[in-house]
Coordinates of N, CA and C in Angstrom, one line a residue:
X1 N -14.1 11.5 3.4 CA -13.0 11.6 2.5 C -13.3 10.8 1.3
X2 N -12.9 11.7 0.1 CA -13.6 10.7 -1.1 C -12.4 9.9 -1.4
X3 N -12.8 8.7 -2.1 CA -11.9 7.5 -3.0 C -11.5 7.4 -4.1
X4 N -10.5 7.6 -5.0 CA -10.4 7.5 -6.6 C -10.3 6.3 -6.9
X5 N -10.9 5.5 -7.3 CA -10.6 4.3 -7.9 C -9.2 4.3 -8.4
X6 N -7.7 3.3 -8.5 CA -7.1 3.2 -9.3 C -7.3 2.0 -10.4
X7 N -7.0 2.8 -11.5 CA -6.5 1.6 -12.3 C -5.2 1.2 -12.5
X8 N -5.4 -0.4 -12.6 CA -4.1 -1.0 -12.8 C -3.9 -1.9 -14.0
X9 N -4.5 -1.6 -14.7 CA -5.0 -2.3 -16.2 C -3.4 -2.5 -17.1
X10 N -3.1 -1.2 -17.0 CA -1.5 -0.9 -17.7 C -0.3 -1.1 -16.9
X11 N -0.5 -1.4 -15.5 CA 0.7 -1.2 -14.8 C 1.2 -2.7 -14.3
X12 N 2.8 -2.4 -14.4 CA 3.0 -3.8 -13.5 C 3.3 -3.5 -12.5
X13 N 3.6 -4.6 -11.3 CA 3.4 -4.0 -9.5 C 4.3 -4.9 -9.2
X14 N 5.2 -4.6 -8.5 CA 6.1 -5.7 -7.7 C 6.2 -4.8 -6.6
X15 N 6.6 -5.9 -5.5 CA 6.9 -5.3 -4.0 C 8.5 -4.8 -4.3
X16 N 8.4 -3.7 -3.9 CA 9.5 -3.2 -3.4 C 10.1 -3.2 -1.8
X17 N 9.5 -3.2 -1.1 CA 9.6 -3.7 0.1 C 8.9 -4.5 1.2
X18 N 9.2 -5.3 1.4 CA 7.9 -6.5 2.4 C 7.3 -5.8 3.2
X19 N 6.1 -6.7 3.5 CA 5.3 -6.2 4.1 C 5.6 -5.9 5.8
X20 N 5.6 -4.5 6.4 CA 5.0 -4.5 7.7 C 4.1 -4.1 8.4
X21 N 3.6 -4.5 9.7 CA 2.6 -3.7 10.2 C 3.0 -2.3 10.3
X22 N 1.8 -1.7 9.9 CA 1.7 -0.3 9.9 C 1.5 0.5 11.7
X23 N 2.5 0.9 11.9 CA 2.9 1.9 13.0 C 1.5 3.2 13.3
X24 N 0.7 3.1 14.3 CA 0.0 4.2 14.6 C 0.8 5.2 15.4
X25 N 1.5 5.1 16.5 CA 2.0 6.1 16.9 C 3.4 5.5 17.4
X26 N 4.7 6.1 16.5 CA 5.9 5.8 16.5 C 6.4 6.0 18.2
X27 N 5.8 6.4 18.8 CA 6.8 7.0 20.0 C 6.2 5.6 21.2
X28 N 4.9 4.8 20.8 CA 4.2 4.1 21.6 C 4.7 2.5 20.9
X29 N 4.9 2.7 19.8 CA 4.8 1.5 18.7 C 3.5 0.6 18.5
X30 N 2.4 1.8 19.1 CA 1.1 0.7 18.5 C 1.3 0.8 17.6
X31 N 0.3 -0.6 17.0 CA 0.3 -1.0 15.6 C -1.1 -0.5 15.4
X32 N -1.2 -0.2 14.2 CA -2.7 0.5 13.5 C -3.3 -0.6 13.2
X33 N -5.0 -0.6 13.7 CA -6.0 -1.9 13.2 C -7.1 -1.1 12.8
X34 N -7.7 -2.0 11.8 CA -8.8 -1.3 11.2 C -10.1 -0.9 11.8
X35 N -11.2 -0.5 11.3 CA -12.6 -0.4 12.1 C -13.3 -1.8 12.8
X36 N -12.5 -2.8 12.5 CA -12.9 -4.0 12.4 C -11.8 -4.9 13.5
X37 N -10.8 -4.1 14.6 CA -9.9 -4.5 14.7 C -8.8 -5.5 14.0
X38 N -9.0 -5.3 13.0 CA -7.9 -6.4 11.8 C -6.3 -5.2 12.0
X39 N -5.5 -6.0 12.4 CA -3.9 -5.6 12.0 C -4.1 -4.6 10.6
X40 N -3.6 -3.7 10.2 CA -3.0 -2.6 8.7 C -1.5 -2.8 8.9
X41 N -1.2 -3.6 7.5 CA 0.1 -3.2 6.6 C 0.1 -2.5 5.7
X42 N 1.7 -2.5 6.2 CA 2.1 -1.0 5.2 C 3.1 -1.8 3.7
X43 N 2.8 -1.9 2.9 CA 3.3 -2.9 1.4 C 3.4 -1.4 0.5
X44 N 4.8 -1.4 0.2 CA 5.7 -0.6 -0.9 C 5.6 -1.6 -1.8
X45 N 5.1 -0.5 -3.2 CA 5.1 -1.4 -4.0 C 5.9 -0.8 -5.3
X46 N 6.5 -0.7 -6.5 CA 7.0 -0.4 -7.9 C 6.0 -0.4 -8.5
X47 N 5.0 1.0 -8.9 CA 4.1 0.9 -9.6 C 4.6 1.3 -11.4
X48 N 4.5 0.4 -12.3 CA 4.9 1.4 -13.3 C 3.9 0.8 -14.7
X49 N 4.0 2.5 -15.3 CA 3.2 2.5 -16.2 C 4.3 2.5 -17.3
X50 N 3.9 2.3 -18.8 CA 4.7 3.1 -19.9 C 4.6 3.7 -19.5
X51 N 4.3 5.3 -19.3 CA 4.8 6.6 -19.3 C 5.9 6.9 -17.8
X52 N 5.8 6.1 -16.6 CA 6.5 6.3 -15.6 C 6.4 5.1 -14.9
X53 N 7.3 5.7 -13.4 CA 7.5 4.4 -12.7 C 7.4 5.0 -11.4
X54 N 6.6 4.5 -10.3 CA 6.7 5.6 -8.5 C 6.5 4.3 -7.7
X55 N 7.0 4.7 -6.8 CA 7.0 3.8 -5.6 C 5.8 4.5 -4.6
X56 N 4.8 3.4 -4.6 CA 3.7 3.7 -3.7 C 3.4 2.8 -2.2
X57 N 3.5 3.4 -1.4 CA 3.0 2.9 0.2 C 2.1 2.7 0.5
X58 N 1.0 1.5 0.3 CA -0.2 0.9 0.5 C -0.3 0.6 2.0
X59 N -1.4 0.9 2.2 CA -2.2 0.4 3.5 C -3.5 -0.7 2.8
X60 N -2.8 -2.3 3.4 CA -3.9 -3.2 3.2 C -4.3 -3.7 4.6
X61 N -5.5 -4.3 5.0 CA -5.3 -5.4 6.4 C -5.0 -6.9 6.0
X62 N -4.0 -7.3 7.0 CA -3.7 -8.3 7.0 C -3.9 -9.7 6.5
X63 N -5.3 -9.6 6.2 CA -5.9 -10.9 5.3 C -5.7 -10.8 4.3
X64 N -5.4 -10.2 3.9 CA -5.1 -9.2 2.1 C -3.6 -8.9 1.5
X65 N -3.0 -9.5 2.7 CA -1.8 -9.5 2.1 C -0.9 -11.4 1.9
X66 N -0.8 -11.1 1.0 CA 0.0 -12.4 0.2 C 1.3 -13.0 1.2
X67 N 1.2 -14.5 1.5 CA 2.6 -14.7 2.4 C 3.6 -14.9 1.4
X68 N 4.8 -14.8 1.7 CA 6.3 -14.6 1.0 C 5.9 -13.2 0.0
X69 N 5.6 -12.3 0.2 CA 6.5 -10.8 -0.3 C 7.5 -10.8 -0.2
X70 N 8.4 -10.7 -0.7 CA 9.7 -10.3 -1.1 C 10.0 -9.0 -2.4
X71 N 11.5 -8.8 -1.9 CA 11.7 -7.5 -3.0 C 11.4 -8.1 -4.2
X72 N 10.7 -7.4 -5.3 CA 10.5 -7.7 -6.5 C 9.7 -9.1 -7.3
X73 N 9.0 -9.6 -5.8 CA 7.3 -10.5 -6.4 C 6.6 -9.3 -6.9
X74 N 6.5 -10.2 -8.5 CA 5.3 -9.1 -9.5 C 4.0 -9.2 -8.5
X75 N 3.1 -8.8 -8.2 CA 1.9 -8.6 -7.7 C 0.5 -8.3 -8.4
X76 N -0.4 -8.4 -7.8 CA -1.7 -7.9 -8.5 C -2.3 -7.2 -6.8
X77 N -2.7 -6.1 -7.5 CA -3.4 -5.2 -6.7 C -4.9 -5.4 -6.7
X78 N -5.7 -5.2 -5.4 CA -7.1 -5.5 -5.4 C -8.1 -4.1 -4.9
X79 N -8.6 -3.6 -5.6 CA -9.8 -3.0 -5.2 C -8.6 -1.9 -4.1
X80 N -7.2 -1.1 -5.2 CA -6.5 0.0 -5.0 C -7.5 1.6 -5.2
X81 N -7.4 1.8 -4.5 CA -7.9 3.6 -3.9 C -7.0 4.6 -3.6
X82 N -7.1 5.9 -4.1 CA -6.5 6.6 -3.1 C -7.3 7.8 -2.7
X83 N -6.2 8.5 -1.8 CA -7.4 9.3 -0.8 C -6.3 10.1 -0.5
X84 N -7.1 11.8 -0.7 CA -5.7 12.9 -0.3 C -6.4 13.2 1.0
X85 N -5.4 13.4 1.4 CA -5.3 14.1 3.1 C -4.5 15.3 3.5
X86 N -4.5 15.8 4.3 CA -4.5 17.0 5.1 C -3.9 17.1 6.7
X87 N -2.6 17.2 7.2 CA -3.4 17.5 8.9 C -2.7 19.0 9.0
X88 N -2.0 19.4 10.0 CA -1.7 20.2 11.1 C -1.1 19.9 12.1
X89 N 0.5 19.2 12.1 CA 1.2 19.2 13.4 C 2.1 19.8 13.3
X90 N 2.1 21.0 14.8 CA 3.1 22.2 14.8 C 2.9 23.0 14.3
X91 N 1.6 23.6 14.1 CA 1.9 24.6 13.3 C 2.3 24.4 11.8
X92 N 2.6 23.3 11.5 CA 3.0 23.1 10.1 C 2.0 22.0 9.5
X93 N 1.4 22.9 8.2 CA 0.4 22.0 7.3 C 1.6 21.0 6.7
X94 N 0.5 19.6 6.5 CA 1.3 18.7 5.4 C 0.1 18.0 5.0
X95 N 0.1 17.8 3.8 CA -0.9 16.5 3.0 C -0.1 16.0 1.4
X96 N -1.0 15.0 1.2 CA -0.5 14.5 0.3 C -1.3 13.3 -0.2
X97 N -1.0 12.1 -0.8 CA -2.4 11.0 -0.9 C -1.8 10.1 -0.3
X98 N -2.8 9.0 0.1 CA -2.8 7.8 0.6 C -3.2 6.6 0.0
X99 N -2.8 6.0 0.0 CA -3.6 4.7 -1.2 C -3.4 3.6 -0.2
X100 N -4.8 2.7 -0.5 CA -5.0 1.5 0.1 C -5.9 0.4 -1.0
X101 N -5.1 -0.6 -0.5 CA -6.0 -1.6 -1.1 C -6.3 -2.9 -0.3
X102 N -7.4 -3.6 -1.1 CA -8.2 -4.7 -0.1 C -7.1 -5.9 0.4
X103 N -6.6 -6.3 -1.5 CA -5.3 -7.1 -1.3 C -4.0 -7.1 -2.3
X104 N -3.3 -7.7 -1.3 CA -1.9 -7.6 -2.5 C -1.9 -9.0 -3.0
X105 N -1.9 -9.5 -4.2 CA -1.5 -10.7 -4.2 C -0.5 -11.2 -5.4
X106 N 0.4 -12.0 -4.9 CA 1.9 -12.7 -5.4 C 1.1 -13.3 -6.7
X107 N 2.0 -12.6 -7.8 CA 1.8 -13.5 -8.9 C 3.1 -14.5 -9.6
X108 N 3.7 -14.9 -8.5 CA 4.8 -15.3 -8.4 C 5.0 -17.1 -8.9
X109 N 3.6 -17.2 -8.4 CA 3.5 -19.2 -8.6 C 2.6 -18.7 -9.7
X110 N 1.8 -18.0 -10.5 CA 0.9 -17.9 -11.4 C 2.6 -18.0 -12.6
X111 N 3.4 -17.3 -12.4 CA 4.1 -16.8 -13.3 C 4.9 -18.1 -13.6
X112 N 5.4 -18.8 -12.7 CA 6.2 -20.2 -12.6 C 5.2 -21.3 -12.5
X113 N 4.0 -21.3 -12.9 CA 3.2 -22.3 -13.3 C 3.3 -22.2 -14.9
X114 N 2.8 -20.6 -15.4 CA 2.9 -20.6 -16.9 C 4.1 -21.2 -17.4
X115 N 5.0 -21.0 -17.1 CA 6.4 -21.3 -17.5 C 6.6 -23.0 -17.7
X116 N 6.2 -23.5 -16.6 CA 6.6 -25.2 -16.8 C 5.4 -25.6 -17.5
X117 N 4.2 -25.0 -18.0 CA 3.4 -25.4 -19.1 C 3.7 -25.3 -20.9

């Protein structure tokens, strides 16, 4: 499956919803781990550019995610991809993209350091 680099050069990022582990199969409640066994969270984030603003659902693993997310810590995105996909359940096609990144990280004390300087 190919990767598009994103850029985030223009955009600002805040969490819109804290971080959880990402769910592999809802009916079992495993939780999804990577190739690596590492935990995957699932981090909503407020991506916006000038021209717009979307709410994106990131898959990072757990070392890569920042402690205290909360609604509306500005963020910085690490090494963000996305990736369209495809399946087939029931009989019914669905796809759409997926985006993942290495890390989320709080620019929250960067922001309240500038300030008391």
């Amino acid at each position: 499956m190919r990767q598009i680099p994103v850029d985030t050069t223009n955009a600002t990022v805040m969490v819109a919803k804290a971080p959880q582990p990402k769910v592999k199969d809802r009916r079992t409640g495993e939780i999804a781990l990577d190739k690596d066994g590492v935990t995957l969270m699932t981090v909503e984030v407020m991506f916006s550019t000038p021209d717009e603003v979307e709410i994106l659902k990131l898959t990072v693993p757990q070392p890569g995610v920042s402690e205290d997310l909360t609604m509306g810590t500005p963020v910085a995105l690490t090494g963000l991809v996305a990736s369209a996909w495809e399946n087939e359940f029931n009989g019914q096609k669905r796809h759409g993209i997926a985006f993942r990144a290495v890390a989320v990280t709080s620019l929250a004390a960067a922001a309240s350091t500038s300030k008391a300087a």
